[in-house]
mmCIF file of C-alpha atoms (C1' of nucleotides) in Angstrom:
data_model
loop_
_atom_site.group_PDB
_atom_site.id
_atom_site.type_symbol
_atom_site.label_atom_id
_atom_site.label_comp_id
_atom_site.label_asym_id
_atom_site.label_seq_id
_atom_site.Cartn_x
_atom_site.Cartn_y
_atom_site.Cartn_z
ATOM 1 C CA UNK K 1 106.476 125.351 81.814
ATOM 2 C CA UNK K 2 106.119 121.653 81.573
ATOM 3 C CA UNK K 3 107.507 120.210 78.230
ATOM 4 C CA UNK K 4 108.743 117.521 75.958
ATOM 5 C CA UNK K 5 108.513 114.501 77.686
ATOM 6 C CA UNK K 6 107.415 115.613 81.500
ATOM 7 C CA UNK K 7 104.310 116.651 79.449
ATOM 8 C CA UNK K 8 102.298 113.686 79.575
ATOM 9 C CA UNK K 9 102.467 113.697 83.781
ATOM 10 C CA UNK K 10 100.593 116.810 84.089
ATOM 11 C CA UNK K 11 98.006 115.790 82.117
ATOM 12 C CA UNK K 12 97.545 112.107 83.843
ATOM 13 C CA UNK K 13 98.313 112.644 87.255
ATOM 14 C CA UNK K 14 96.854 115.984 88.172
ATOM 15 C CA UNK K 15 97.229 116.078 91.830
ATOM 16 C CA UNK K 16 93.624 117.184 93.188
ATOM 17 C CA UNK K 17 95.258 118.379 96.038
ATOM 18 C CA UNK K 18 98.387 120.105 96.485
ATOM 19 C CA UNK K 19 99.996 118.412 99.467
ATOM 20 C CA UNK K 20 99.400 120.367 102.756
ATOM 21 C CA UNK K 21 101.795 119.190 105.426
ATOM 22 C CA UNK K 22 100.046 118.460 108.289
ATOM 23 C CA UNK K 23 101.598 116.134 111.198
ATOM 24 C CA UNK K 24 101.937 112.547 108.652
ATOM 25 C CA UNK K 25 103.490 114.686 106.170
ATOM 26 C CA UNK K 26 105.833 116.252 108.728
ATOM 27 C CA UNK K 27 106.648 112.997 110.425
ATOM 28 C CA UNK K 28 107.803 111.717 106.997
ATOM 29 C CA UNK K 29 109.727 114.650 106.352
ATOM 30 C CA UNK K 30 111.689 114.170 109.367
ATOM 31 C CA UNK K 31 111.910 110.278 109.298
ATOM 32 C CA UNK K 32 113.283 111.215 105.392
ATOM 33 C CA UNK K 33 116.066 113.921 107.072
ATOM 34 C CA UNK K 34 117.041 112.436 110.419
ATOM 35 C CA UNK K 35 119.471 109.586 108.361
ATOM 36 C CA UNK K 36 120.125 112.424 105.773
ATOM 37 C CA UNK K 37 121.095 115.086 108.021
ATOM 38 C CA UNK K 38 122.193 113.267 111.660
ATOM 39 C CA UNK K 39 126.040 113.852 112.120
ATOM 40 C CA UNK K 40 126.861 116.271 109.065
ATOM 41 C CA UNK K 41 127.192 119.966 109.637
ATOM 42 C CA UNK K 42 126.925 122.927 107.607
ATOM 43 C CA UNK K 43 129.474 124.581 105.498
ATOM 44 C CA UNK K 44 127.821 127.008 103.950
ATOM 45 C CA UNK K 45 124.269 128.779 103.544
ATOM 46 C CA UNK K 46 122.451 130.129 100.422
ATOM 47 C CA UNK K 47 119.069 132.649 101.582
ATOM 48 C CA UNK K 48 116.883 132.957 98.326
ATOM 49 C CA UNK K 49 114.018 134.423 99.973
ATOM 50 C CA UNK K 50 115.247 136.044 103.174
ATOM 51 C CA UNK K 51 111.128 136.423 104.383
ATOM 52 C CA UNK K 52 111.768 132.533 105.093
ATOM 53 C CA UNK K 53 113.923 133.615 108.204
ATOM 54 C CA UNK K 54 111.354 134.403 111.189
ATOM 55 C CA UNK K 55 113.518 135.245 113.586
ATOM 56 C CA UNK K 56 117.454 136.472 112.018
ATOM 57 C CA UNK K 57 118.440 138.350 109.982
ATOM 58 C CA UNK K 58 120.098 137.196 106.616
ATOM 59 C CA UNK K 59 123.714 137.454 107.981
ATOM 60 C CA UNK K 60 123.217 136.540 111.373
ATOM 61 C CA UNK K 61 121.303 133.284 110.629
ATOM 62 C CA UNK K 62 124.591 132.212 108.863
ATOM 63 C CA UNK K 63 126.993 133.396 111.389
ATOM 64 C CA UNK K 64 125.067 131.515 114.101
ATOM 65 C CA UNK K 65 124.404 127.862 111.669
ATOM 66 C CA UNK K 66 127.498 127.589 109.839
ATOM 67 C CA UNK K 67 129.883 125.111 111.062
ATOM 68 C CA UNK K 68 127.062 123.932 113.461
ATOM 69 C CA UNK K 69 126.844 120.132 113.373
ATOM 70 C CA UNK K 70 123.536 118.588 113.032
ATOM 71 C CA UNK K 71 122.985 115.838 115.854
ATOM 72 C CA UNK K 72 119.171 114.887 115.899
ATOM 73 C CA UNK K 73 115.683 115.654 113.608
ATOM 74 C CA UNK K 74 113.040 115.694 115.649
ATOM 75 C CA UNK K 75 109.117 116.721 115.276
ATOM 76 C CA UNK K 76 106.770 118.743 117.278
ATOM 77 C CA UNK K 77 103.789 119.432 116.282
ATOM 78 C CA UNK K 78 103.610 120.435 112.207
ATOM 79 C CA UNK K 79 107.444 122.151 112.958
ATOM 80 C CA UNK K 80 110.318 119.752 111.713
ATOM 81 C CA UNK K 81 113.408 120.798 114.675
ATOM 82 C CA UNK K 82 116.766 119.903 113.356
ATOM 83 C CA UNK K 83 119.073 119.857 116.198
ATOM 84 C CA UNK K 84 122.235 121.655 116.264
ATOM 85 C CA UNK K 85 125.819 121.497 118.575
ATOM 86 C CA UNK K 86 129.126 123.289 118.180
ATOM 87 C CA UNK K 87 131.322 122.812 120.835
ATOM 88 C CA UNK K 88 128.966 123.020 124.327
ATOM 89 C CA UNK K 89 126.856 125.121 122.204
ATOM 90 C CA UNK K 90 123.330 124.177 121.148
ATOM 91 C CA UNK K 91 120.373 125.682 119.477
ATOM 92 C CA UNK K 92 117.850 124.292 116.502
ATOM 93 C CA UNK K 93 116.594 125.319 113.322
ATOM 94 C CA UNK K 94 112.454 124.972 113.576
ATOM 95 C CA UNK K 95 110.938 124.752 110.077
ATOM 96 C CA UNK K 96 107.554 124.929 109.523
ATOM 97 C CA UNK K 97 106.419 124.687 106.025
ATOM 98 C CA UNK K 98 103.023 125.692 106.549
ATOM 99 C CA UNK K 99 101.168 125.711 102.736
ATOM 100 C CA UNK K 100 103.427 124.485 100.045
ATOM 101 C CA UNK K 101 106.901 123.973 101.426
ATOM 102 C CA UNK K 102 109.230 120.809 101.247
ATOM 103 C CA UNK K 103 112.721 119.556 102.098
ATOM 104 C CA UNK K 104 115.050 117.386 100.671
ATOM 105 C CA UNK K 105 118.606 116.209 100.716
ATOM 106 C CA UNK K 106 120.127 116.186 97.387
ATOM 107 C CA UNK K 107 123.971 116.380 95.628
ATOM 108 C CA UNK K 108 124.831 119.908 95.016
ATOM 109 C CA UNK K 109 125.236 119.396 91.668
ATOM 110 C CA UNK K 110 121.760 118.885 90.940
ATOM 111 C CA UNK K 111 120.574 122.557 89.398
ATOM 112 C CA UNK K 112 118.529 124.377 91.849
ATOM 113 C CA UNK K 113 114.945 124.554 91.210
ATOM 114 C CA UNK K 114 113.572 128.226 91.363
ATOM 115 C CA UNK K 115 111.349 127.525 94.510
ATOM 116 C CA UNK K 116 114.049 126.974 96.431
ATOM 117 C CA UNK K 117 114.351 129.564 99.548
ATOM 118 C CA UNK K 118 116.954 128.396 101.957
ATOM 119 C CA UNK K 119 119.656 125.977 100.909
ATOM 120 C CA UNK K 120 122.376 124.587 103.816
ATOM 121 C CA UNK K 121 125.214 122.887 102.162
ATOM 122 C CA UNK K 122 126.313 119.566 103.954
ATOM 123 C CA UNK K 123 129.702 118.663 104.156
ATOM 124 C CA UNK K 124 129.456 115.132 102.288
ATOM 125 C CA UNK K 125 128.435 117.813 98.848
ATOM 126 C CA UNK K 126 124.874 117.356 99.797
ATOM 127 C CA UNK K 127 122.554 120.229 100.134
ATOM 128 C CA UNK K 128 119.145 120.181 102.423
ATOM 129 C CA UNK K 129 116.951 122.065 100.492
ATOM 130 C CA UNK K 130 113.817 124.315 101.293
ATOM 131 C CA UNK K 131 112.169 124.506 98.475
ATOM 132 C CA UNK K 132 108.107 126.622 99.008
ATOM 133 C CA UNK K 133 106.143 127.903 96.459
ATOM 134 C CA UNK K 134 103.600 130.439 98.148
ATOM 135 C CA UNK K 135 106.753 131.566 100.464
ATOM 136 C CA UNK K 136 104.281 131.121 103.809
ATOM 137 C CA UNK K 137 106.936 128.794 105.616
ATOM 138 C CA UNK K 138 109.237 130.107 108.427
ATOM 139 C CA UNK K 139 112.322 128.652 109.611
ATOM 140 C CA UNK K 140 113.600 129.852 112.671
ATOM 141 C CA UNK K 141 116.464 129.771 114.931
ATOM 142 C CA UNK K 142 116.476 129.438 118.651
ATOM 143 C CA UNK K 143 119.188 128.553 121.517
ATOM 144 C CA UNK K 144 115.843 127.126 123.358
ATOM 145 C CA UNK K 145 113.031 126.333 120.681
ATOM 146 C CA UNK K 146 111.209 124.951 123.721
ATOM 147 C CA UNK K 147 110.005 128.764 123.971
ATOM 148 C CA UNK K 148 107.957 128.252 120.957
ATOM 149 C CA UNK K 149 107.348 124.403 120.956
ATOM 150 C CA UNK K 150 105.920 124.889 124.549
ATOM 151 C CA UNK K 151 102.605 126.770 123.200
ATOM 152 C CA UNK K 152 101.745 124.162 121.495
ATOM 153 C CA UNK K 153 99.238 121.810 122.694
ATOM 154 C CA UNK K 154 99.106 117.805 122.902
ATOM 155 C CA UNK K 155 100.910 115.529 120.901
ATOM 156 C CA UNK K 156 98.277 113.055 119.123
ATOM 157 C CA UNK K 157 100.247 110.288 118.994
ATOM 158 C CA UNK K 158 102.092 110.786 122.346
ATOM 159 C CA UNK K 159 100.899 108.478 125.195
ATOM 160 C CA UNK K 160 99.288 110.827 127.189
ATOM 161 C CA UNK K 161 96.569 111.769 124.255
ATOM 162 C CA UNK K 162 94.610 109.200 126.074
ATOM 163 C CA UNK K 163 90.482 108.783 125.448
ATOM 164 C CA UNK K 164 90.058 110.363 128.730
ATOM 165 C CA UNK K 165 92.645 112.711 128.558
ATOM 166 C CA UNK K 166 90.252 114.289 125.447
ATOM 167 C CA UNK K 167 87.044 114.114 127.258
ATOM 168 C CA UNK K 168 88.590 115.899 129.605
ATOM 169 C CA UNK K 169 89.805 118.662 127.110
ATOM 170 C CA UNK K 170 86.672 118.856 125.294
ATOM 171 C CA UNK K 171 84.264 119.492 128.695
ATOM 172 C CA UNK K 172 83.214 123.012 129.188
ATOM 173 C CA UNK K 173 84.492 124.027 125.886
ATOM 174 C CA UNK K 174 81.896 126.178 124.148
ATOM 175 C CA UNK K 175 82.986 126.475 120.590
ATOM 176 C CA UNK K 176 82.490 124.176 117.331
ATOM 177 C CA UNK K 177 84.793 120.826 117.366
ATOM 178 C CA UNK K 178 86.149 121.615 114.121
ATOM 179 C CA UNK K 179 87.834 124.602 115.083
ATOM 180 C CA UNK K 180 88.986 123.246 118.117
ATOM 181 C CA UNK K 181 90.725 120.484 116.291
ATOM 182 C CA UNK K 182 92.599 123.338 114.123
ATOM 183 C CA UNK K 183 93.565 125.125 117.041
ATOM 184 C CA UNK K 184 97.424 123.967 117.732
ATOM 185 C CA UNK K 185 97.705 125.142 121.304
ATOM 186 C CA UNK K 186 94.722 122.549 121.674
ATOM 187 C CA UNK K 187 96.532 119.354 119.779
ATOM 188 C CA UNK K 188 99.131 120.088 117.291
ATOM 189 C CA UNK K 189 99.472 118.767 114.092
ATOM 190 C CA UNK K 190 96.059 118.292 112.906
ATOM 191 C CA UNK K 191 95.629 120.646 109.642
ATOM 192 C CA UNK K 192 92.172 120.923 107.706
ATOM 193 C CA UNK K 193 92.380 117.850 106.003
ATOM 194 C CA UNK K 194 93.290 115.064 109.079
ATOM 195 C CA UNK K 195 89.764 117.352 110.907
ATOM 196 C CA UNK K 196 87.728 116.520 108.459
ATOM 197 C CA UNK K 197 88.748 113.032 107.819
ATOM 198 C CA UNK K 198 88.439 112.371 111.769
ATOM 199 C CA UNK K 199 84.932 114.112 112.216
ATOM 200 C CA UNK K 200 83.589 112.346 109.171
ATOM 201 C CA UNK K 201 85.029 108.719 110.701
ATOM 202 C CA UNK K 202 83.823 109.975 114.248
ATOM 203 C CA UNK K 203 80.058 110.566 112.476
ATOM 204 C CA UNK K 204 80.767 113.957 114.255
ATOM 205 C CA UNK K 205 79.429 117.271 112.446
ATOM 206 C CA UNK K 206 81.774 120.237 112.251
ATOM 207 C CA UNK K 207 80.122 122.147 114.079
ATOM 208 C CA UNK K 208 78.686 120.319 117.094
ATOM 209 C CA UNK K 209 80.009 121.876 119.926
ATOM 210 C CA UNK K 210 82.521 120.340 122.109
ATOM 211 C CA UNK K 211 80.553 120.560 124.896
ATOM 212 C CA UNK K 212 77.560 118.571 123.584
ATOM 213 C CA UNK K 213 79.979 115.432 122.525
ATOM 214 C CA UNK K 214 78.775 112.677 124.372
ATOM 215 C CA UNK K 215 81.402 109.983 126.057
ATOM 216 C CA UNK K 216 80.728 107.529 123.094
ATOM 217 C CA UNK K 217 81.104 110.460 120.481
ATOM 218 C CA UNK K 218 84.725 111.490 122.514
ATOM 219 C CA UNK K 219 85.569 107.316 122.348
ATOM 220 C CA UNK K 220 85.781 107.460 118.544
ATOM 221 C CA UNK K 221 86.801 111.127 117.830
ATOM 222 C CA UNK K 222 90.215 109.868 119.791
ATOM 223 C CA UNK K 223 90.387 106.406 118.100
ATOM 224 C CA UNK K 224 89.506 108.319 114.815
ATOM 225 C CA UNK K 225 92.571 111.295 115.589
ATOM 226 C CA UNK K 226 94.726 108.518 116.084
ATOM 227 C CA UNK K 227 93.940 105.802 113.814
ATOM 228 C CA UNK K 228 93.331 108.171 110.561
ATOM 229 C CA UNK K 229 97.478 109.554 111.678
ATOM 230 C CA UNK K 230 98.661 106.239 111.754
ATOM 231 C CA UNK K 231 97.292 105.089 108.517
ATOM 232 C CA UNK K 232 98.683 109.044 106.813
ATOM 233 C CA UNK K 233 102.326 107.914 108.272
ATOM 234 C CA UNK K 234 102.553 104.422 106.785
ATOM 235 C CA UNK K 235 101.615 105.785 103.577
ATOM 236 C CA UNK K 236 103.727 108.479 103.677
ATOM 237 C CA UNK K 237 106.327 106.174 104.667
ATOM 238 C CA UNK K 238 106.966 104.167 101.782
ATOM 239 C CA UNK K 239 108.751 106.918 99.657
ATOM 240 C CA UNK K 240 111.343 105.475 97.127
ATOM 241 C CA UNK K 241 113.629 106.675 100.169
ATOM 242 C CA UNK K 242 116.596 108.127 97.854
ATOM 243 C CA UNK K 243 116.629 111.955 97.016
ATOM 244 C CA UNK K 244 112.906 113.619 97.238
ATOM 245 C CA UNK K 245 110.272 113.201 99.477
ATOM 246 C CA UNK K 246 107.447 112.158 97.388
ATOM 247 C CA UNK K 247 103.713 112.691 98.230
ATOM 248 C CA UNK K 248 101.853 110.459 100.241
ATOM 249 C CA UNK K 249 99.324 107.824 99.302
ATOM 250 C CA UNK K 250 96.756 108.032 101.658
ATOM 251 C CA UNK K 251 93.534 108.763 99.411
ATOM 252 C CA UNK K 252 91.296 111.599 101.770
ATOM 253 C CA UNK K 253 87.498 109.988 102.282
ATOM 254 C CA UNK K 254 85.859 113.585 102.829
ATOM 255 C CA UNK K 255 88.110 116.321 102.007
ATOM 256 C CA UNK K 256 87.969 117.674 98.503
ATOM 257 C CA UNK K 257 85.107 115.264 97.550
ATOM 258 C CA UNK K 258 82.781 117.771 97.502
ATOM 259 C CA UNK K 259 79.436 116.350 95.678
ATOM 260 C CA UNK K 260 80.914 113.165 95.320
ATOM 261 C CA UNK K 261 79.813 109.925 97.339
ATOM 262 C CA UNK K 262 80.061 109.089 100.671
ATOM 263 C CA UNK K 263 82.049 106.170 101.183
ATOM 264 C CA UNK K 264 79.752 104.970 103.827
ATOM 265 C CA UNK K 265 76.144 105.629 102.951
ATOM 266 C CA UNK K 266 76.713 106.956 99.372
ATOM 267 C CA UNK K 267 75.173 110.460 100.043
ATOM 268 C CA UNK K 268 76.436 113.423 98.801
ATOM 269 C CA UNK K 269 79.202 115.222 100.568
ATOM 270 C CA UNK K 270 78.616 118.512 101.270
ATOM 271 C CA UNK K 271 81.087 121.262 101.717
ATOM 272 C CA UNK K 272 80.584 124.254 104.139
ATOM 273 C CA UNK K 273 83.154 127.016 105.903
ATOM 274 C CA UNK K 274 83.696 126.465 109.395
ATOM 275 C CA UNK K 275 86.613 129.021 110.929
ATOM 276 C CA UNK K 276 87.206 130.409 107.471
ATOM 277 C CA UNK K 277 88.185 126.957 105.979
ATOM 278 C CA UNK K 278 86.940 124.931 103.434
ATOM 279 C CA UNK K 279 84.840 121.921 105.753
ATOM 280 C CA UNK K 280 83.728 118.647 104.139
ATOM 281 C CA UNK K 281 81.941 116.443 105.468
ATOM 282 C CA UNK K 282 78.608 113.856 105.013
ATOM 283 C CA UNK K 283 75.516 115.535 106.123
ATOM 284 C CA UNK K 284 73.973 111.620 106.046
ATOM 285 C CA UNK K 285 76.632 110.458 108.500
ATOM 286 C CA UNK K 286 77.535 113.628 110.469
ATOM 287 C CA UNK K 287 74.181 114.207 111.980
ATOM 288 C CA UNK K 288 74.017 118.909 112.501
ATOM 289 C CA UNK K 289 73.703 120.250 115.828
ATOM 290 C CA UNK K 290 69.808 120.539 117.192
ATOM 291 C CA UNK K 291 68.996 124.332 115.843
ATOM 292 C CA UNK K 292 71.082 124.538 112.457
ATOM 293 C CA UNK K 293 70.880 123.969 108.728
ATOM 294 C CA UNK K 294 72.240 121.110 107.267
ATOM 295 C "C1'" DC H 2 87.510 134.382 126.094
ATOM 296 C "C1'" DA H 3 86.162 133.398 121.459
ATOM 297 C "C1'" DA H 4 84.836 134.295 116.935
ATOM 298 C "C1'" DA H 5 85.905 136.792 112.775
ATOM 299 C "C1'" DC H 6 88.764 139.109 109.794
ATOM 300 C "C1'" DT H 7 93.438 140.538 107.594
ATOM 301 C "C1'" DC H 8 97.784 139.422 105.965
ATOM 302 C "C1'" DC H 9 101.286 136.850 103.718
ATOM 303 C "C1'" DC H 10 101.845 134.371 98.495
ATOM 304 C "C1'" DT H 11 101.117 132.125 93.930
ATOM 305 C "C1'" DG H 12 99.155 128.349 91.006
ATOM 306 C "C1'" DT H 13 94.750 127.071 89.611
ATOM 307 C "C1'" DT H 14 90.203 127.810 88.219
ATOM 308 C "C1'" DA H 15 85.725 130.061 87.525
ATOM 309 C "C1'" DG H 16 83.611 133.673 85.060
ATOM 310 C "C1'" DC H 17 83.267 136.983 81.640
ATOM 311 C "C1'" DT N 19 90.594 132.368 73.089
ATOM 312 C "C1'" DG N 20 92.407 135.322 76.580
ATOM 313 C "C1'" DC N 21 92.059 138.000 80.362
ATOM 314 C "C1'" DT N 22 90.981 139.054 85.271
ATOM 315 C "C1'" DA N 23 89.266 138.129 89.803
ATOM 316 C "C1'" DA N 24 88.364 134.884 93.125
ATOM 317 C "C1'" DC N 25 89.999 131.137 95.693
ATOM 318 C "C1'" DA N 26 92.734 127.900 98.562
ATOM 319 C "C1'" DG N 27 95.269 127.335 102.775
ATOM 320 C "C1'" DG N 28 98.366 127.662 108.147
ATOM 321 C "C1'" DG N 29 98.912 130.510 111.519
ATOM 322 C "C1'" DA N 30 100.267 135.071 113.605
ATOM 323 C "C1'" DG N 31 98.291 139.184 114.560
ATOM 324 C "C1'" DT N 32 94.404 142.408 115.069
ATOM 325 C "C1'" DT N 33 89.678 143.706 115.738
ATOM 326 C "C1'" DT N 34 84.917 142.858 117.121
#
DNA sequence: CAAACTCCCTGTTAGC
DNA sequence: TGCTAACAGGGAGTTT
């Protein structure tokens, strides 16, 4: 599919990973929308792949958008929430673009590209685009999208994810950290990648339990959370800021580097599944749980 | 209550 | 070389 002279940038720059959105990515997407979107409404609405819509149907998810003007882009968790007003009315689209999606904001006259699902058509000949290979990403539409935002659990980067704050959410819980991490109700917007980076900077293994953390252990799984999301976000940041988002530069240390180095003791990284997902980690570093393998 | 599996999808890759 | 089957992954839903 790739030809003449896009060729050449398959073949060098072979992305390892595809990239998974997970809070940094999500935060960029909305920092990258909120000037693109804020104040323009929509005139019209193209579905491509009508699965997209979790909660309307084809017809009446344009009936209730169009016209709408968009007023604020927020984020919650992994969703992006695009805020919407006409007249007293208000409601938000909630995208989530769970495996492979994307947005962008780009002149209608650009041709479409054939992963494109959901296309709203701004009224400065701009379309926002939602573009998702593996079709897993839902947008929905609610008049109160605090109904779903509300399950979701703490905000990493708010103020109130506070060192004690964890410790306090980790006592008494039985099952492996890992999973925990994954768990959104728990904290949302941690995805498999920002878990295994934060365990492998916390020296925690996956699958200690939560309960047998010690204080110290807590101390830098929270610094870890929060300082491995900060460092995602500024490289996500620095996109070229005009038309698509563009992946991130933040290079993993564990995930996907399976049998290659550690970059802190220069053991091999081992890969295991914890919760049905691929877990990396350094069994050097990350010291197992008393009675398990390695 | 929690752990484990199934489903949704398709590009990539391992195995024959 | 070319094909097929397995795999990856977020999260809702279902079963153990």
């Amino acid at each position: 599919m790739l030809f003449g002279q896009d060729s050449w940038k398959s073949l060098i720059s072979q992305p390892i990973l595809n990239n998974m959105p997970e809070l940094p990515e999500v935060q960029s997407s909305v920092d990258y929308l909120a000037p693109r979107l804020k104040g323009r409404s929509i005139t019209e609405c193209s579905i491509l792949w009508e699965r997209t819509l979790a909660t309307h149907s084809q017809s009446d998810f344009k009936k209730l958008i169009l016209n709408h003007t968009i007023y604020q882009v927020t984020r919650r968790g992994k969703f992006i929430v695009i805020w919407l007003k006409s007249g007293k009315h208000k409601s938000a689209i909630l995208i989530h673009l769970r495996m492979s999606g994307t947005v962008e904001v780009i002149s209608s006259k650009i041709s479409r590209d054939p992963y494109d699902r959901i296309i709203l058509s701004l009224n400065n000949n701009k379309e926002l685009r939602f573009n998702d290979v593996r079709k897993f990403g839902k947008i929905y539409l609610c008049d109160d999208p605090t109904i779903i935002l509300n399950h979701l659990g703490i905000e990493p980067l708010a103020p109130d994810f506070s060192n004690s704050k964890l410790l306090g959410m980790l006592k008494n819980k039985a099952g492996a950290i890992k999973p925990l991490l994954l768990n959104q109700r728990f904290i949302a917007g941690i995805g498999n990648i920002y878990a295994d980076e934060s365990l492998w900077l916390a020296r925690i293994h996956p699958l200690r339990t939560a309960k047998s953390l010690k204080e110290d252990e807590i101390s830098a799984l929270h610094s870890a959370i929060v300082k491995i999301l900060n460092e995602a976000i500024e490289l996500k940041g620095t996109d070229n800021g005009d038309e698509v988002v563009s992946g991130g530069l933040y290079q993993p240390k564990v995930y996907g580097r399976t049998n290659s180095a550690c970059l802190r003791c220069g053991d091999k990284l081992s890969r295991i599944v914890v919760a049905q997902r691929g877990t990396h980690f350094c069994k050097t570093c990350q010291k197992p749980p008393r009675k398990s393998k390695n």
